[in-house]
Structures are given as structure tokens and as C-alpha cells.
mmCIF file of C-alpha atoms in Angstrom:
data_model
loop_
_atom_site.group_PDB
_atom_site.id
_atom_site.type_symbol
_atom_site.label_atom_id
_atom_site.label_comp_id
_atom_site.label_asym_id
_atom_site.label_seq_id
_atom_site.Cartn_x
_atom_site.Cartn_y
_atom_site.Cartn_z
ATOM 1 C CA UNK C 1 -26.370 -2.782 -8.394
ATOM 2 C CA UNK C 2 -28.482 -1.660 -11.247
ATOM 3 C CA UNK C 3 -28.179 2.178 -12.875
ATOM 4 C CA UNK C 4 -31.313 2.589 -11.736
ATOM 5 C CA UNK C 5 -29.828 3.189 -7.962
ATOM 6 C CA UNK C 6 -27.318 4.178 -8.550
ATOM 7 C CA UNK C 7 -29.011 7.335 -10.659
ATOM 8 C CA UNK C 8 -32.052 7.340 -7.842
ATOM 9 C CA UNK C 9 -29.141 7.670 -4.939
ATOM 10 C CA UNK C 10 -28.249 11.068 -6.838
ATOM 11 C CA UNK C 11 -31.674 12.173 -8.026
ATOM 12 C CA UNK C 12 -31.992 12.207 -3.824
ATOM 13 C CA UNK C 13 -29.815 15.053 -3.676
ATOM 14 C CA UNK C 14 -31.123 17.576 -6.098
ATOM 15 C CA UNK C 15 -33.599 17.445 -9.552
ATOM 16 C CA UNK C 16 -30.794 16.844 -12.349
ATOM 17 C CA UNK C 17 -31.449 16.727 -16.629
ATOM 18 C CA UNK C 18 -29.222 14.334 -17.495
ATOM 19 C CA UNK C 19 -25.849 14.869 -19.272
ATOM 20 C CA UNK C 20 -25.417 16.384 -14.989
ATOM 21 C CA UNK C 21 -26.304 12.515 -13.960
ATOM 22 C CA UNK C 22 -23.279 11.108 -16.267
ATOM 23 C CA UNK C 23 -20.961 13.704 -14.965
ATOM 24 C CA UNK C 24 -21.770 12.988 -10.509
ATOM 25 C CA UNK C 25 -22.219 8.756 -11.559
ATOM 26 C CA UNK C 26 -18.065 9.868 -13.127
ATOM 27 C CA UNK C 27 -17.010 12.186 -10.470
ATOM 28 C CA UNK C 28 -19.128 9.399 -7.382
ATOM 29 C CA UNK C 29 -17.062 6.441 -8.347
ATOM 30 C CA UNK C 30 -14.436 7.630 -9.347
ATOM 31 C CA UNK C 31 -14.661 5.958 -13.681
ATOM 32 C CA UNK C 32 -14.416 2.664 -11.410
ATOM 33 C CA UNK C 33 -18.127 1.898 -13.656
ATOM 34 C CA UNK C 34 -17.511 4.045 -17.169
ATOM 35 C CA UNK C 35 -21.892 4.225 -18.579
ATOM 36 C CA UNK C 36 -21.823 5.986 -21.801
ATOM 37 C CA UNK C 37 -24.407 8.823 -21.922
ATOM 38 C CA UNK C 38 -27.344 6.344 -23.735
ATOM 39 C CA UNK C 39 -27.806 4.267 -20.608
ATOM 40 C CA UNK C 40 -28.067 7.118 -18.238
ATOM 41 C CA UNK C 41 -31.095 8.144 -20.403
ATOM 42 C CA UNK C 42 -32.128 4.912 -20.553
ATOM 43 C CA UNK C 43 -32.712 4.636 -17.451
ATOM 44 C CA UNK C 44 -34.416 7.958 -17.218
ATOM 45 C CA UNK C 45 -37.214 6.371 -19.799
ATOM 46 C CA UNK C 46 -37.726 2.722 -17.955
ATOM 47 C CA UNK C 47 -37.909 5.287 -14.429
ATOM 48 C CA UNK C 48 -40.076 7.817 -15.530
ATOM 49 C CA UNK C 49 -41.981 5.109 -16.428
ATOM 50 C CA UNK C 50 -42.594 2.723 -13.615
ATOM 51 C CA UNK C 51 -43.196 5.989 -11.402
ATOM 52 C CA UNK C 52 -39.961 6.267 -9.359
ATOM 53 C CA UNK C 53 -38.855 9.266 -11.712
ATOM 54 C CA UNK C 54 -40.595 12.381 -12.839
ATOM 55 C CA UNK C 55 -40.031 15.331 -15.549
ATOM 56 C CA UNK C 56 -39.524 18.538 -13.544
ATOM 57 C CA UNK C 57 -39.427 20.797 -16.557
ATOM 58 C CA UNK C 58 -36.485 22.156 -17.860
ATOM 59 C CA UNK C 59 -33.593 24.197 -16.669
ATOM 60 C CA UNK C 60 -33.908 26.875 -18.874
ATOM 61 C CA UNK C 61 -31.537 25.717 -22.088
ATOM 62 C CA UNK C 62 -33.897 23.711 -23.241
ATOM 63 C CA UNK C 63 -32.573 20.694 -20.473
ATOM 64 C CA UNK C 64 -35.369 17.606 -19.344
ATOM 65 C CA UNK C 65 -34.972 18.160 -15.917
ATOM 66 C CA UNK C 66 -36.092 15.098 -13.414
ATOM 67 C CA UNK C 67 -36.905 14.195 -9.851
ATOM 68 C CA UNK C 68 -37.195 11.506 -7.483
ATOM 69 C CA UNK C 69 -40.902 10.699 -6.942
ATOM 70 C CA UNK C 70 -42.280 9.098 -3.286
ATOM 71 C CA UNK C 71 -41.897 5.473 -4.561
ATOM 72 C CA UNK C 72 -37.901 6.941 -5.921
ATOM 73 C CA UNK C 73 -37.320 7.529 -2.675
ATOM 74 C CA UNK C 74 -38.596 4.643 -1.048
ATOM 75 C CA UNK C 75 -37.080 1.701 -3.449
ATOM 76 C CA UNK C 76 -34.167 3.986 -3.293
ATOM 77 C CA UNK C 77 -33.880 3.473 0.891
ATOM 78 C CA UNK C 78 -34.927 -0.170 0.568
ATOM 79 C CA UNK C 79 -31.280 -0.892 -1.235
ATOM 80 C CA UNK C 80 -29.492 1.327 1.603
ATOM 81 C CA UNK C 81 -31.939 -1.585 4.153
ATOM 82 C CA UNK C 82 -30.580 -5.344 1.997
ATOM 83 C CA UNK C 83 -26.720 -5.946 2.675
ATOM 84 C CA UNK C 84 -25.243 -7.086 -1.084
ATOM 85 C CA UNK C 85 -25.349 -10.628 -1.413
ATOM 86 C CA UNK C 86 -21.717 -11.855 -2.234
ATOM 87 C CA UNK C 87 -23.549 -14.642 -4.468
ATOM 88 C CA UNK C 88 -24.644 -12.357 -6.969
ATOM 89 C CA UNK C 89 -21.141 -11.901 -7.738
ATOM 90 C CA UNK C 90 -19.870 -13.813 -11.071
ATOM 91 C CA UNK C 91 -17.696 -16.683 -10.954
ATOM 92 C CA UNK C 92 -14.267 -15.734 -10.216
ATOM 93 C CA UNK C 93 -12.133 -16.927 -13.047
ATOM 94 C CA UNK C 94 -8.698 -16.502 -10.952
ATOM 95 C CA UNK C 95 -9.878 -19.499 -8.349
ATOM 96 C CA UNK C 96 -10.974 -21.903 -11.736
ATOM 97 C CA UNK C 97 -8.083 -21.629 -13.350
ATOM 98 C CA UNK C 98 -5.963 -22.496 -10.159
ATOM 99 C CA UNK C 99 -7.958 -25.890 -9.170
ATOM 100 C CA UNK C 100 -7.835 -25.713 -13.613
ATOM 101 C CA UNK C 101 -4.199 -25.157 -13.251
ATOM 102 C CA UNK C 102 -3.187 -28.392 -11.106
ATOM 103 C CA UNK C 103 -4.201 -30.594 -13.160
ATOM 104 C CA UNK C 104 -2.625 -29.961 -15.703
ATOM 105 C CA UNK C 105 0.656 -31.444 -17.295
ATOM 106 C CA UNK C 106 3.467 -28.012 -17.530
ATOM 107 C CA UNK C 107 2.195 -26.232 -15.770
ATOM 108 C CA UNK C 108 3.483 -24.437 -12.377
ATOM 109 C CA UNK C 109 0.965 -23.903 -9.902
ATOM 110 C CA UNK C 110 3.224 -21.609 -8.326
ATOM 111 C CA UNK C 111 4.893 -19.898 -10.753
ATOM 112 C CA UNK C 112 1.077 -18.932 -12.143
ATOM 113 C CA UNK C 113 0.000 -18.148 -8.185
ATOM 114 C CA UNK C 114 3.145 -15.640 -8.024
ATOM 115 C CA UNK C 115 2.506 -14.186 -11.365
ATOM 116 C CA UNK C 116 -0.887 -13.160 -10.154
ATOM 117 C CA UNK C 117 0.762 -11.940 -6.801
ATOM 118 C CA UNK C 118 2.730 -9.920 -8.848
ATOM 119 C CA UNK C 119 -0.124 -8.219 -11.494
ATOM 120 C CA UNK C 120 -2.054 -7.398 -8.557
ATOM 121 C CA UNK C 121 0.339 -6.151 -7.188
ATOM 122 C CA UNK C 122 1.074 -3.084 -9.529
ATOM 123 C CA UNK C 123 -3.004 -2.814 -9.726
ATOM 124 C CA UNK C 124 -2.511 -2.609 -6.160
ATOM 125 C CA UNK C 125 0.563 0.192 -6.875
ATOM 126 C CA UNK C 126 -2.363 2.573 -8.933
ATOM 127 C CA UNK C 127 -4.243 2.186 -6.930
ATOM 128 C CA UNK C 128 -2.598 3.742 -4.302
ATOM 129 C CA UNK C 129 -0.646 6.517 -5.720
ATOM 130 C CA UNK C 130 -4.512 7.035 -6.857
ATOM 131 C CA UNK C 131 -5.033 7.475 -3.336
ATOM 132 C CA UNK C 132 -1.664 9.508 -1.367
ATOM 133 C CA UNK C 133 -2.861 12.243 -5.036
ATOM 134 C CA UNK C 134 -6.065 12.506 -3.661
ATOM 135 C CA UNK C 135 -7.611 15.343 -1.849
ATOM 136 C CA UNK C 136 -8.434 14.566 1.872
ATOM 137 C CA UNK C 137 -12.134 16.134 1.295
ATOM 138 C CA UNK C 138 -11.703 14.179 -1.712
ATOM 139 C CA UNK C 139 -14.093 10.814 0.374
ATOM 140 C CA UNK C 140 -16.869 9.735 -2.331
ATOM 141 C CA UNK C 141 -13.206 8.729 -3.948
ATOM 142 C CA UNK C 142 -11.567 7.776 -1.088
ATOM 143 C CA UNK C 143 -14.030 5.807 0.064
ATOM 144 C CA UNK C 144 -14.160 3.721 -4.116
ATOM 145 C CA UNK C 145 -11.207 3.384 -3.612
ATOM 146 C CA UNK C 146 -10.480 1.682 0.009
ATOM 147 C CA UNK C 147 -12.517 -0.730 -1.487
ATOM 148 C CA UNK C 148 -10.553 -1.417 -4.680
ATOM 149 C CA UNK C 149 -7.422 -0.946 -2.718
ATOM 150 C CA UNK C 150 -9.176 -4.123 0.210
ATOM 151 C CA UNK C 151 -10.395 -6.106 -2.566
ATOM 152 C CA UNK C 152 -6.860 -6.357 -4.102
ATOM 153 C CA UNK C 153 -5.017 -6.902 -1.173
ATOM 154 C CA UNK C 154 -7.346 -9.794 -0.721
ATOM 155 C CA UNK C 155 -7.033 -11.330 -3.591
ATOM 156 C CA UNK C 156 -3.284 -11.354 -2.694
ATOM 157 C CA UNK C 157 -3.325 -13.073 1.064
ATOM 158 C CA UNK C 158 -5.454 -15.852 -0.367
ATOM 159 C CA UNK C 159 -3.328 -16.354 -2.842
ATOM 160 C CA UNK C 160 -0.369 -16.252 0.023
ATOM 161 C CA UNK C 161 -2.718 -18.839 1.509
ATOM 162 C CA UNK C 162 -2.863 -20.828 -1.634
ATOM 163 C CA UNK C 163 0.883 -20.794 -1.566
ATOM 164 C CA UNK C 164 1.414 -21.952 2.021
ATOM 165 C CA UNK C 165 -0.999 -24.526 1.313
ATOM 166 C CA UNK C 166 0.470 -26.021 -1.397
ATOM 167 C CA UNK C 167 3.975 -26.369 0.178
ATOM 168 C CA UNK C 168 2.106 -28.315 2.877
ATOM 169 C CA UNK C 169 1.333 -30.949 1.026
ATOM 170 C CA UNK C 170 3.021 -34.074 0.630
ATOM 171 C CA UNK C 171 1.186 -35.047 -2.331
ATOM 172 C CA UNK C 172 2.019 -31.255 -4.531
ATOM 173 C CA UNK C 173 5.651 -32.068 -2.897
ATOM 174 C CA UNK C 174 5.937 -35.018 -4.510
ATOM 175 C CA UNK C 175 4.836 -34.549 -7.474
ATOM 176 C CA UNK C 176 0.979 -35.881 -7.113
ATOM 177 C CA UNK C 177 -1.611 -33.938 -10.182
ATOM 178 C CA UNK C 178 -5.485 -34.396 -8.881
ATOM 179 C CA UNK P 1 24.821 8.595 -6.229
ATOM 180 C CA UNK P 2 23.077 4.931 -4.951
ATOM 181 C CA UNK P 3 21.784 5.238 -1.481
ATOM 182 C CA UNK P 4 21.368 1.241 -1.105
ATOM 183 C CA UNK P 5 23.143 -1.530 -2.843
ATOM 184 C CA UNK P 6 23.693 -5.473 -1.452
ATOM 185 C CA UNK P 7 25.765 -6.621 -4.395
ATOM 186 C CA UNK P 8 25.555 -10.565 -4.964
ATOM 187 C CA UNK P 9 25.201 -10.634 -1.324
ATOM 188 C CA UNK P 10 25.163 -13.509 0.634
ATOM 189 C CA UNK P 11 24.478 -15.212 4.294
ATOM 190 C CA UNK P 12 24.883 -18.570 5.424
ATOM 191 C CA UNK P 13 24.647 -19.597 9.188
ATOM 192 C CA UNK P 14 26.522 -22.620 9.829
ATOM 193 C CA UNK P 15 28.785 -24.938 8.653
ATOM 194 C CA UNK P 16 28.721 -28.011 6.145
ATOM 195 C CA UNK P 17 25.676 -30.466 6.552
ATOM 196 C CA UNK P 18 23.686 -28.178 8.580
ATOM 197 C CA UNK P 19 24.209 -24.865 7.164
ATOM 198 C CA UNK P 20 20.988 -23.110 6.492
ATOM 199 C CA UNK P 21 21.188 -20.508 3.742
ATOM 200 C CA UNK P 22 19.164 -17.573 5.238
ATOM 201 C CA UNK P 23 20.279 -14.402 2.423
ATOM 202 C CA UNK P 24 21.185 -16.141 -1.523
ATOM 203 C CA UNK P 25 22.827 -13.968 -4.223
ATOM 204 C CA UNK P 26 21.247 -10.896 -3.832
ATOM 205 C CA UNK P 27 21.305 -7.900 -5.248
ATOM 206 C CA UNK P 28 20.064 -4.692 -4.551
ATOM 207 C CA UNK P 29 20.264 -1.549 -5.650
ATOM 208 C CA UNK P 30 17.709 2.218 -4.200
ATOM 209 C CA UNK P 31 18.204 4.912 -5.237
ATOM 210 C CA UNK P 32 17.551 8.786 -3.887
ATOM 211 C CA UNK P 33 13.417 8.779 -4.410
ATOM 212 C CA UNK P 34 12.336 5.384 -3.845
ATOM 213 C CA UNK P 35 10.008 3.385 -1.825
ATOM 214 C CA UNK P 36 11.589 -0.254 -1.931
ATOM 215 C CA UNK P 37 9.203 -2.497 -0.154
ATOM 216 C CA UNK P 38 10.589 -6.429 0.735
ATOM 217 C CA UNK P 39 7.749 -9.155 1.108
ATOM 218 C CA UNK P 40 8.085 -13.225 1.358
ATOM 219 C CA UNK P 41 6.277 -15.621 3.373
ATOM 220 C CA UNK P 42 8.252 -16.244 6.794
ATOM 221 C CA UNK P 43 12.150 -17.209 6.858
ATOM 222 C CA UNK P 44 12.215 -16.346 3.588
ATOM 223 C CA UNK P 45 14.841 -13.158 4.004
ATOM 224 C CA UNK P 46 13.002 -10.730 5.295
ATOM 225 C CA UNK P 47 14.564 -9.329 8.358
ATOM 226 C CA UNK P 48 18.191 -11.125 7.305
ATOM 227 C CA UNK P 49 18.195 -8.599 4.675
ATOM 228 C CA UNK P 50 17.693 -5.971 6.092
ATOM 229 C CA UNK P 51 20.330 -6.468 8.775
ATOM 230 C CA UNK P 52 22.729 -6.514 6.405
ATOM 231 C CA UNK P 53 21.600 -3.039 4.341
ATOM 232 C CA UNK P 54 21.580 -1.464 8.424
ATOM 233 C CA UNK P 55 25.446 -3.231 9.529
ATOM 234 C CA UNK P 56 23.304 -4.987 12.064
ATOM 235 C CA UNK P 57 24.901 -8.010 10.547
ATOM 236 C CA UNK P 58 27.767 -8.892 7.710
ATOM 237 C CA UNK P 59 27.519 -11.292 4.597
ATOM 238 C CA UNK P 60 28.612 -14.297 4.054
ATOM 239 C CA UNK P 61 29.724 -13.036 1.086
ATOM 240 C CA UNK P 62 29.209 -9.721 -1.464
ATOM 241 C CA UNK P 63 29.523 -6.681 -1.056
ATOM 242 C CA UNK P 64 26.900 -3.975 0.686
ATOM 243 C CA UNK P 65 27.496 -0.033 0.194
ATOM 244 C CA UNK P 66 25.347 2.599 2.484
ATOM 245 C CA UNK P 67 25.965 6.090 0.480
ATOM 246 C CA UNK P 68 28.941 4.747 -1.438
ATOM 247 C CA UNK P 69 31.091 3.256 1.175
ATOM 248 C CA UNK P 70 31.714 -0.372 1.314
ATOM 249 C CA UNK P 71 30.845 -1.751 5.086
ATOM 250 C CA UNK P 72 32.909 -4.247 4.390
ATOM 251 C CA UNK P 73 35.549 -2.216 5.141
ATOM 252 C CA UNK P 74 35.090 -0.135 7.240
ATOM 253 C CA UNK P 75 35.461 -1.300 11.008
ATOM 254 C CA UNK P 76 33.469 -2.170 13.549
ATOM 255 C CA UNK P 77 33.220 1.250 15.080
ATOM 256 C CA UNK P 78 33.704 2.825 11.836
ATOM 257 C CA UNK P 79 30.324 0.396 10.413
ATOM 258 C CA UNK P 80 28.743 1.481 13.935
ATOM 259 C CA UNK P 81 29.432 5.890 13.371
ATOM 260 C CA UNK P 82 28.099 5.458 9.594
ATOM 261 C CA UNK P 83 24.397 3.802 10.693
ATOM 262 C CA UNK P 84 23.956 6.731 12.516
ATOM 263 C CA UNK P 85 25.284 9.612 10.223
ATOM 264 C CA UNK P 86 23.299 7.426 7.077
ATOM 265 C CA UNK P 87 20.961 5.036 8.425
ATOM 266 C CA UNK P 88 17.921 5.490 10.016
ATOM 267 C CA UNK P 89 15.591 2.950 11.651
ATOM 268 C CA UNK P 90 12.023 1.995 12.802
ATOM 269 C CA UNK P 91 10.660 -1.083 13.569
ATOM 270 C CA UNK P 92 6.920 -3.267 14.713
ATOM 271 C CA UNK P 93 7.577 -1.090 18.310
ATOM 272 C CA UNK P 94 9.928 0.195 21.228
ATOM 273 C CA UNK P 95 11.399 2.886 18.668
ATOM 274 C CA UNK P 96 11.697 5.109 21.613
ATOM 275 C CA UNK P 97 13.209 5.166 24.700
ATOM 276 C CA UNK P 98 10.412 5.933 26.965
ATOM 277 C CA UNK P 99 12.269 7.784 29.767
ATOM 278 C CA UNK P 100 13.426 10.888 27.276
ATOM 279 C CA UNK P 101 10.711 13.051 25.549
ATOM 280 C CA UNK P 102 9.983 13.089 21.695
ATOM 281 C CA UNK P 103 12.240 15.572 20.989
ATOM 282 C CA UNK P 104 15.295 14.349 23.658
ATOM 283 C CA UNK P 105 14.397 10.493 21.516
ATOM 284 C CA UNK P 106 15.077 11.895 18.176
ATOM 285 C CA UNK P 107 18.735 14.114 18.670
ATOM 286 C CA UNK P 108 19.892 11.669 20.458
ATOM 287 C CA UNK P 109 21.600 9.886 17.292
ATOM 288 C CA UNK P 110 23.436 14.012 16.569
ATOM 289 C CA UNK P 111 24.468 13.775 21.019
ATOM 290 C CA UNK P 112 25.787 10.587 20.317
ATOM 291 C CA UNK P 113 27.366 12.131 16.961
ATOM 292 C CA UNK P 114 29.251 14.553 19.354
ATOM 293 C CA UNK P 115 27.102 17.374 18.090
ATOM 294 C CA UNK P 116 26.788 19.180 21.352
ATOM 295 C CA UNK P 117 23.179 19.088 23.523
ATOM 296 C CA UNK P 118 22.176 23.224 22.415
ATOM 297 C CA UNK P 119 22.397 22.011 19.240
ATOM 298 C CA UNK P 120 21.343 19.162 18.980
ATOM 299 C CA UNK P 121 17.981 19.547 20.646
ATOM 300 C CA UNK P 122 17.203 22.420 17.965
ATOM 301 C CA UNK P 123 18.166 20.003 15.270
ATOM 302 C CA UNK P 124 15.593 17.743 16.387
ATOM 303 C CA UNK P 125 11.974 21.081 16.822
ATOM 304 C CA UNK P 126 13.514 21.627 13.642
ATOM 305 C CA UNK P 127 12.703 17.937 12.184
ATOM 306 C CA UNK P 128 10.206 17.702 14.812
ATOM 307 C CA UNK P 129 8.426 20.773 12.844
ATOM 308 C CA UNK P 130 9.247 20.348 9.850
ATOM 309 C CA UNK P 131 7.330 16.230 10.553
ATOM 310 C CA UNK P 132 4.209 18.303 11.388
ATOM 311 C CA UNK P 133 5.571 16.961 15.505
ATOM 312 C CA UNK P 134 6.459 20.394 17.103
ATOM 313 C CA UNK P 135 3.840 19.668 18.879
ATOM 314 C CA UNK P 136 4.403 16.643 20.771
ATOM 315 C CA UNK P 137 8.377 17.841 21.181
ATOM 316 C CA UNK P 138 7.882 17.400 24.793
ATOM 317 C CA UNK P 139 6.560 14.630 25.989
ATOM 318 C CA UNK P 140 7.212 11.273 26.073
ATOM 319 C CA UNK P 141 6.562 8.202 24.412
ATOM 320 C CA UNK P 142 3.364 6.781 26.875
ATOM 321 C CA UNK P 143 1.756 9.796 26.150
ATOM 322 C CA UNK P 144 1.352 9.970 22.560
ATOM 323 C CA UNK P 145 -0.079 7.771 20.472
ATOM 324 C CA UNK P 146 1.110 4.836 18.112
ATOM 325 C CA UNK P 147 1.056 6.405 15.371
ATOM 326 C CA UNK P 148 2.891 9.697 16.911
ATOM 327 C CA UNK P 149 6.015 8.014 18.336
ATOM 328 C CA UNK P 150 6.166 5.919 14.443
ATOM 329 C CA UNK P 151 5.923 9.504 13.459
ATOM 330 C CA UNK P 152 7.831 10.336 15.953
ATOM 331 C CA UNK P 153 11.010 7.323 14.972
ATOM 332 C CA UNK P 154 10.955 7.658 11.223
ATOM 333 C CA UNK P 155 11.725 12.008 11.718
ATOM 334 C CA UNK P 156 14.154 10.416 13.975
ATOM 335 C CA UNK P 157 15.195 7.832 11.227
ATOM 336 C CA UNK P 158 15.572 11.429 8.677
ATOM 337 C CA UNK P 159 17.214 13.961 10.794
ATOM 338 C CA UNK P 160 21.147 15.324 10.024
ATOM 339 C CA UNK P 161 22.629 14.070 6.659
ATOM 340 C CA UNK P 162 20.700 10.731 6.826
ATOM 341 C CA UNK P 163 17.940 9.670 3.645
ATOM 342 C CA UNK P 164 18.556 5.937 4.249
ATOM 343 C CA UNK P 165 15.316 4.988 6.434
ATOM 344 C CA UNK P 166 14.920 0.522 7.262
ATOM 345 C CA UNK P 167 11.479 0.012 8.149
ATOM 346 C CA UNK P 168 10.411 -3.800 9.783
ATOM 347 C CA UNK P 169 7.011 -3.958 9.587
ATOM 348 C CA UNK P 170 6.772 -0.022 10.824
ATOM 349 C CA UNK P 171 2.951 0.184 10.573
ATOM 350 C CA UNK P 172 1.532 -3.327 12.109
ATOM 351 C CA UNK P 173 0.122 -2.714 15.182
ATOM 352 C CA UNK P 174 -2.051 0.179 14.132
ATOM 353 C CA UNK P 175 -4.394 0.793 12.984
ATOM 354 C CA UNK P 176 -5.540 0.901 8.555
ATOM 355 C CA UNK P 177 -6.392 4.930 9.183
ATOM 356 C CA UNK P 178 -3.131 4.740 11.183
ATOM 357 C CA UNK P 179 -1.086 2.047 9.356
ATOM 358 C CA UNK P 180 -1.335 5.113 6.388
ATOM 359 C CA UNK P 181 -0.139 8.852 7.536
ATOM 360 C CA UNK P 182 2.585 6.989 8.869
ATOM 361 C CA UNK P 183 3.192 5.317 4.919
ATOM 362 C CA UNK P 184 1.956 8.629 3.845
ATOM 363 C CA UNK P 185 5.251 10.154 5.715
ATOM 364 C CA UNK P 186 7.186 7.356 4.798
ATOM 365 C CA UNK P 187 6.199 8.212 0.400
ATOM 366 C CA UNK P 188 6.316 11.400 0.834
ATOM 367 C CA UNK P 189 10.090 11.863 2.619
ATOM 368 C CA UNK P 190 11.072 9.567 -0.578
ATOM 369 C CA UNK P 191 9.379 12.187 -3.523
ATOM 370 C CA UNK P 192 12.325 14.674 -0.776
ATOM 371 C CA UNK P 193 14.635 12.631 -1.925
ATOM 372 C CA UNK P 194 14.432 10.498 0.416
ATOM 373 C CA UNK P 195 15.487 6.256 0.528
ATOM 374 C CA UNK P 196 13.397 4.023 2.526
ATOM 375 C CA UNK P 197 13.099 0.182 2.183
ATOM 376 C CA UNK P 198 10.059 -1.820 3.772
ATOM 377 C CA UNK P 199 9.648 -4.651 5.537
ATOM 378 C CA UNK P 200 6.298 -6.108 5.319
ATOM 379 C CA UNK P 201 3.855 -9.207 5.099
ATOM 380 C CA UNK P 202 1.172 -7.089 3.891
ATOM 381 C CA UNK P 203 0.520 -6.568 0.351
ATOM 382 C CA UNK P 204 -1.337 -3.230 0.678
ATOM 383 C CA UNK P 205 1.200 -1.568 2.613
ATOM 384 C CA UNK P 206 3.942 -1.840 0.044
ATOM 385 C CA UNK P 207 1.961 -1.333 -2.043
ATOM 386 C CA UNK P 208 3.128 3.130 -0.849
ATOM 387 C CA UNK P 209 6.943 1.318 -2.738
ATOM 388 C CA UNK P 210 7.430 2.607 -6.175
ATOM 389 C CA UNK P 211 8.967 -1.598 -6.192
ATOM 390 C CA UNK P 212 8.178 -4.414 -4.525
ATOM 391 C CA UNK P 213 10.723 -7.081 -4.347
ATOM 392 C CA UNK P 214 9.585 -11.066 -3.904
ATOM 393 C CA UNK P 215 11.532 -13.275 -1.677
ATOM 394 C CA UNK P 216 11.107 -16.556 -1.172
ATOM 395 C CA UNK P 217 13.987 -18.984 0.457
ATOM 396 C CA UNK P 218 16.197 -16.491 0.943
ATOM 397 C CA UNK P 219 16.369 -15.563 -3.420
ATOM 398 C CA UNK P 220 14.835 -12.421 -4.901
ATOM 399 C CA UNK P 221 11.777 -14.563 -7.161
ATOM 400 C CA UNK P 222 10.109 -11.592 -8.780
ATOM 401 C CA UNK P 223 9.554 -7.134 -8.559
ATOM 402 C CA UNK P 224 6.968 -5.605 -9.119
ATOM 403 C CA UNK P 225 7.577 -1.922 -10.720
ATOM 404 C CA UNK P 226 5.045 0.477 -9.704
ATOM 405 C CA UNK P 227 4.918 2.304 -13.565
ATOM 406 C CA UNK P 228 2.724 4.923 -14.614
ATOM 407 C CA UNK P 229 -0.357 3.247 -16.185
ATOM 408 C CA UNK P 230 -2.338 5.880 -14.865
ATOM 409 C CA UNK P 231 -1.375 10.237 -15.596
ATOM 410 C CA UNK P 232 -2.327 11.392 -12.005
ATOM 411 C CA UNK P 233 -5.936 11.987 -10.610
ATOM 412 C CA UNK P 234 -7.188 10.923 -14.608
ATOM 413 C CA UNK P 235 -9.742 7.843 -14.965
ATOM 414 C CA UNK P 236 -8.368 4.520 -12.984
ATOM 415 C CA UNK P 237 -7.626 0.691 -14.628
ATOM 416 C CA UNK P 238 -10.686 -1.478 -13.237
ATOM 417 C CA UNK P 239 -10.179 -3.316 -9.972
ATOM 418 C CA UNK P 240 -12.561 -5.780 -11.413
ATOM 419 C CA UNK P 241 -10.925 -9.122 -13.141
ATOM 420 C CA UNK P 242 -12.487 -9.567 -17.132
#
């Protein structure tokens, strides 16, 4: 995903100026995606160049207001209609680390698994604590938190399954490395 | 005072060459206000730990204390009485007696304790009210949703002077949102000074706890402690890996 699509989505609600977009973006994503104000302005000028937003005057206090164009709306709808490809995600360092740990002498893979599980569980505890304190109606934030919670949970489940696979593997139990 | 304390507790089944160690020198304290989760693969000793903590089983060695009382020094009858007065249980299912209403289910432990029927009923209604369940008081378990049944079971777990809840996969049969409401209720009780031990194999549920204890082959191998790393409501840590 790009900053571009995030801004288009926010401008679909109402025209806004740069700083307002910055604040709203932060609120909606709960700070999970830190952006600086400079990125917002750079993106806005690119969107304007591409005809996806229009400068729509100022708000009376000297703030330049931006509004979504029809082309911008089409672009936004196309995004919502297209599933996110998993292949676009960066390499998973943890998966690579565990695979490599199998062949490095002196590394106990089960300990690597357990240390990771504890660390991920602590992240999960942090996220759950934030959910416990979040307002019931803060839906955007709750959805963002749930996404992070389920991702962390998936990682722990995968680690559990790694451990099971190791324990059930005769060669691993016999200390054969590969 | 520490609500639950296991000191160097072991549980061995059988003797000699066929002996199986279900729990091996486990030490664990649960203070008022704490929610502690126990995780581990099947056969790691989670349920054994819970049974010992609740006085449903006795350790081969070590001591188990509830509310400062060493269970090993009590008669079977006295353990049963202490269990009734001090400990509440919630399991995955079959928590409520189907022939009794929600209120009757909640008042039952008090009646068994010798409290008069009317007083026990009043206590049960007050407890259900406190848990936001007053409207289901006169309904039978079969007429309640799975989530409502679990919440009634949690209300019962805290009737009278009970402040220690032992829960074994209490959200196992529930959907995500309903399961979460049950965990939220447990969390709220703990924030109010109660304590709970939650056995679960789901990390998402264990994450509601202040501490997560990992068991493997009957031993505690690690612990995740939830120390606030970000202020409440503040921008959160990234869930992604750098």
C-alpha cells in the first residue's frame, strides 16, 4: 500500500489541508504507520500532478485545502476492489533465521523458538492491553489493533508448529544437522 | 496476601520404572489483582497444575497454599470446604447445572456453604447484577448463549468471598468477540483485586494476562511479563518486524 491511497481514502470523506490529513491519518492507523508531515505534502503534490486531487482554495486561515477528483475516486475504488497480495510483503527474517539456525553448530533451535515466542507474546500482551483500554466506539483503532493481534497470534501458532515438527523429527532428535 | 502459591510442586503418576512426571518442581505465586496464563503443548502439565491449585489433586511433593492456607495440612473435607469458599472454576463447557436457573447456579455454592436459601438467592442476584447479567437470572442454561453461560459461570466463580478463579480453556467453544467479552470480564475482576489462573493454548487469549507462564514437560521454561512499555492510549509499538 502507498501513502497515496491512504490520503485518497481520507479525502473521500471531506476536503482537508495537509496538517489535517496528517493528524487524521495518525488517528485512523493508531500510529502503526508513522508518517512525517513532509511525506504528506510531497504526496499531495504528486496526487495533484496526476489529477487525482485538486487544490480547492484555502480555509480562510491560509491552509491550502485539497479535494478528491473523479479520477481520484476511481483510483480509490480500484484499490478497495483489489485484494492485497501477500507476495508484496518483505522477506520474513524470522523464518529465514530459524531455517539457518538448524544448520549452525551450537545453536539450540528450540531455544530460539521459545525466545521468539516469549517476545511475540509480550507484543501480544501490549496490544491486548491497548485493546482493553480502547473505547468501544473507536472502531478504526480496534480494527487496526485486531489486525496486529491476529498477525502476532499467527506467528506464535507457527512457532508452536515449528516446535512440534522439531520434536517429531527423528533426525533432529538424534542431533543430525542439515 | 498471596492468593495462590505453589512451592516446588511435583506430581508423579505411578511408581518405579513406569513413573510419569506430570509436573516437576514448579513454583508459582499469584497475587491479588493478577491474571496469570499458563501455556504449553498437550501433556506439558497445564491441567495438572490447575487441578493441584484447586485442591482437586494432591502433589507428590511441594506445597500448595490458597489464601495462605497450606492444603496439605487440611483434611479432605476441609479442602472441599475451602475450595467451595475461596475458589471459583470455569471450564470450557458444562459449567452450569441444566436443571437450575442462572441465579440458582450462582447461589448453589453459598447454599452448600450453609447460607440460607433466601440469603444465598439475594447474593446470587446481587452478583449477577454486578456482572451485568441481571436479565438472565431466571433463565435456564439451555436458553442462554455460550457466552452468557460462561459469564454466569464467572459470576458464580466470584460469589461470596471467592477471589480466586481457575479457568481451563474458558473461551474454547466461543467465537472471537464472545470469547473476548469473557476474557474482558476476567480482566476486569482482576483489576478489581481478584486473581485468576487461565489455562489456554491460544496466545491471543493468554495475552490478556499480566504474566504468561510456559510449561514444557512439566517444567516452567519461560515467562512473559506484561510490563507497560507504552503509556495507555499512546501511539503503539509497531507490530511488524524490523
